[in-house]
């Protein structure tokens, strides 16, 4: 979790000083509020998906998981 949070904040820092960037919005973007798990394969087959989701939620980050439901057993094992 820390790695992706650090990468997110590094990308935000790169926006400083660019034309049209509103400083207040830039500061707001440092607070990670949501994480979409999709577009990079089937997230539910990641063996530690429940641990990962729990860590996101412990950080106060909501999660949005997109699945094509190919793996019903893994769907059933997700912790709400």
PDB file of C-alpha atoms in Angstrom:
ATOM      1  CA  UNK A   1       0.000   0.000   0.000  1.00  0.00           C
ATOM      2  CA  UNK A   2       2.767   2.407   0.939  1.00  0.00           C
ATOM      3  CA  UNK A   3       4.394   1.996  -2.483  1.00  0.00           C
ATOM      4  CA  UNK A   4       1.343   2.970  -4.468  1.00  0.00           C
ATOM      5  CA  UNK A   5       0.610   5.837  -2.085  1.00  0.00           C
ATOM      6  CA  UNK A   6       4.170   7.146  -2.512  1.00  0.00           C
ATOM      7  CA  UNK A   7       3.904   6.822  -6.308  1.00  0.00           C
ATOM      8  CA  UNK A   8       0.579   8.653  -6.320  1.00  0.00           C
ATOM      9  CA  UNK A   9       2.007  11.534  -4.314  1.00  0.00           C
ATOM     10  CA  UNK A  10       5.111  11.684  -6.532  1.00  0.00           C
ATOM     11  CA  UNK A  11       2.890  12.083  -9.603  1.00  0.00           C
ATOM     12  CA  UNK A  12       0.956  14.840  -7.838  1.00  0.00           C
ATOM     13  CA  UNK A  13       4.196  16.676  -6.986  1.00  0.00           C
ATOM     14  CA  UNK A  14       5.100  16.705 -10.700  1.00  0.00           C
ATOM     15  CA  UNK A  15       2.016  18.849 -11.362  1.00  0.00           C
ATOM     16  CA  UNK A  16       3.250  21.756  -9.212  1.00  0.00           C
ATOM     17  CA  UNK A  17       3.777  24.915 -11.161  1.00  0.00           C
ATOM     18  CA  UNK A  18       2.014  23.756 -14.318  1.00  0.00           C
ATOM     19  CA  UNK A  19      -0.291  26.299 -15.927  1.00  0.00           C
ATOM     20  CA  UNK A  20      -3.901  25.902 -14.849  1.00  0.00           C
ATOM     21  CA  UNK A  21      -3.161  23.787 -11.795  1.00  0.00           C
ATOM     22  CA  UNK A  22      -5.059  25.125  -8.805  1.00  0.00           C
ATOM     23  CA  UNK A  23      -2.894  24.868  -5.660  1.00  0.00           C
ATOM     24  CA  UNK A  24      -5.837  23.957  -3.415  1.00  0.00           C
ATOM     25  CA  UNK A  25      -6.798  21.078  -5.740  1.00  0.00           C
ATOM     26  CA  UNK A  26      -3.194  19.930  -5.837  1.00  0.00           C
ATOM     27  CA  UNK A  27      -3.102  19.800  -2.046  1.00  0.00           C
ATOM     28  CA  UNK A  28      -6.433  17.968  -1.976  1.00  0.00           C
ATOM     29  CA  UNK A  29      -5.098  15.365  -4.424  1.00  0.00           C
ATOM     30  CA  UNK A  30      -2.466  14.293  -1.889  1.00  0.00           C
ATOM     31  CA  UNK A  31      -5.235  12.680   0.155  1.00  0.00           C
ATOM     32  CA  UNK A  32      -5.987   9.333  -1.445  1.00  0.00           C
ATOM     33  CA  UNK A  33      -9.655   8.552  -0.983  1.00  0.00           C
ATOM     34  CA  UNK A  34     -10.481   5.894  -3.559  1.00  0.00           C
ATOM     35  CA  UNK A  35      -8.768   2.970  -5.276  1.00  0.00           C
ATOM     36  CA  UNK A  36     -10.244   1.302  -8.378  1.00  0.00           C
ATOM     37  CA  UNK A  37      -9.049  -2.261  -8.890  1.00  0.00           C
ATOM     38  CA  UNK A  38      -9.634  -2.972 -12.546  1.00  0.00           C
ATOM     39  CA  UNK A  39      -8.067  -2.662 -15.971  1.00  0.00           C
ATOM     40  CA  UNK A  40      -5.046  -4.806 -15.027  1.00  0.00           C
ATOM     41  CA  UNK A  41      -6.453  -8.301 -15.192  1.00  0.00           C
ATOM     42  CA  UNK A  42      -8.795 -10.085 -12.825  1.00  0.00           C
ATOM     43  CA  UNK A  43      -8.179  -8.639  -9.328  1.00  0.00           C
ATOM     44  CA  UNK A  44     -10.032 -11.372  -7.447  1.00  0.00           C
ATOM     45  CA  UNK A  45      -7.440 -14.010  -8.392  1.00  0.00           C
ATOM     46  CA  UNK A  46      -4.715 -12.101  -6.532  1.00  0.00           C
ATOM     47  CA  UNK A  47      -4.070 -14.507  -3.625  1.00  0.00           C
ATOM     48  CA  UNK A  48      -3.990 -11.750  -0.988  1.00  0.00           C
ATOM     49  CA  UNK A  49      -6.872  -9.619  -2.272  1.00  0.00           C
ATOM     50  CA  UNK A  50      -8.685  -9.591   1.078  1.00  0.00           C
ATOM     51  CA  UNK A  51      -5.532  -8.471   2.913  1.00  0.00           C
ATOM     52  CA  UNK A  52      -4.960  -5.759   0.306  1.00  0.00           C
ATOM     53  CA  UNK A  53      -8.537  -4.519   0.527  1.00  0.00           C
ATOM     54  CA  UNK A  54      -8.363  -4.529   4.318  1.00  0.00           C
ATOM     55  CA  UNK A  55      -5.189  -2.419   4.245  1.00  0.00           C
ATOM     56  CA  UNK A  56      -6.835   0.076   1.912  1.00  0.00           C
ATOM     57  CA  UNK A  57      -9.810   0.347   4.236  1.00  0.00           C
ATOM     58  CA  UNK A  58      -7.549   0.719   7.294  1.00  0.00           C
ATOM     59  CA  UNK A  59      -6.035   3.771   5.541  1.00  0.00           C
ATOM     60  CA  UNK A  60      -9.517   5.189   4.979  1.00  0.00           C
ATOM     61  CA  UNK A  61      -9.373   4.471   1.239  1.00  0.00           C
ATOM     62  CA  UNK A  62     -12.529   3.139  -0.378  1.00  0.00           C
ATOM     63  CA  UNK A  63     -12.180   0.345  -2.916  1.00  0.00           C
ATOM     64  CA  UNK A  64     -13.959  -0.302  -6.177  1.00  0.00           C
ATOM     65  CA  UNK A  65     -13.344  -3.737  -7.630  1.00  0.00           C
ATOM     66  CA  UNK A  66     -14.320  -4.625 -11.197  1.00  0.00           C
ATOM     67  CA  UNK A  67     -14.564  -8.304 -12.086  1.00  0.00           C
ATOM     68  CA  UNK A  68     -15.909 -10.265 -15.016  1.00  0.00           C
ATOM     69  CA  UNK A  69     -16.915 -13.022 -12.542  1.00  0.00           C
ATOM     70  CA  UNK A  70     -14.913 -15.786 -14.217  1.00  0.00           C
ATOM     71  CA  UNK A  71     -13.935 -17.190 -10.837  1.00  0.00           C
ATOM     72  CA  UNK A  72     -17.066 -17.680  -8.692  1.00  0.00           C
ATOM     73  CA  UNK A  73     -15.192 -19.391  -5.837  1.00  0.00           C
ATOM     74  CA  UNK A  74     -12.903 -16.380  -5.441  1.00  0.00           C
ATOM     75  CA  UNK A  75     -15.917 -14.070  -5.606  1.00  0.00           C
ATOM     76  CA  UNK A  76     -17.443 -15.964  -2.692  1.00  0.00           C
ATOM     77  CA  UNK A  77     -14.211 -15.652  -0.683  1.00  0.00           C
ATOM     78  CA  UNK A  78     -14.183 -11.837  -0.805  1.00  0.00           C
ATOM     79  CA  UNK A  79     -14.756 -10.258   2.574  1.00  0.00           C
ATOM     80  CA  UNK A  80     -17.454  -7.554   2.369  1.00  0.00           C
TER      81      UNK A  80
END
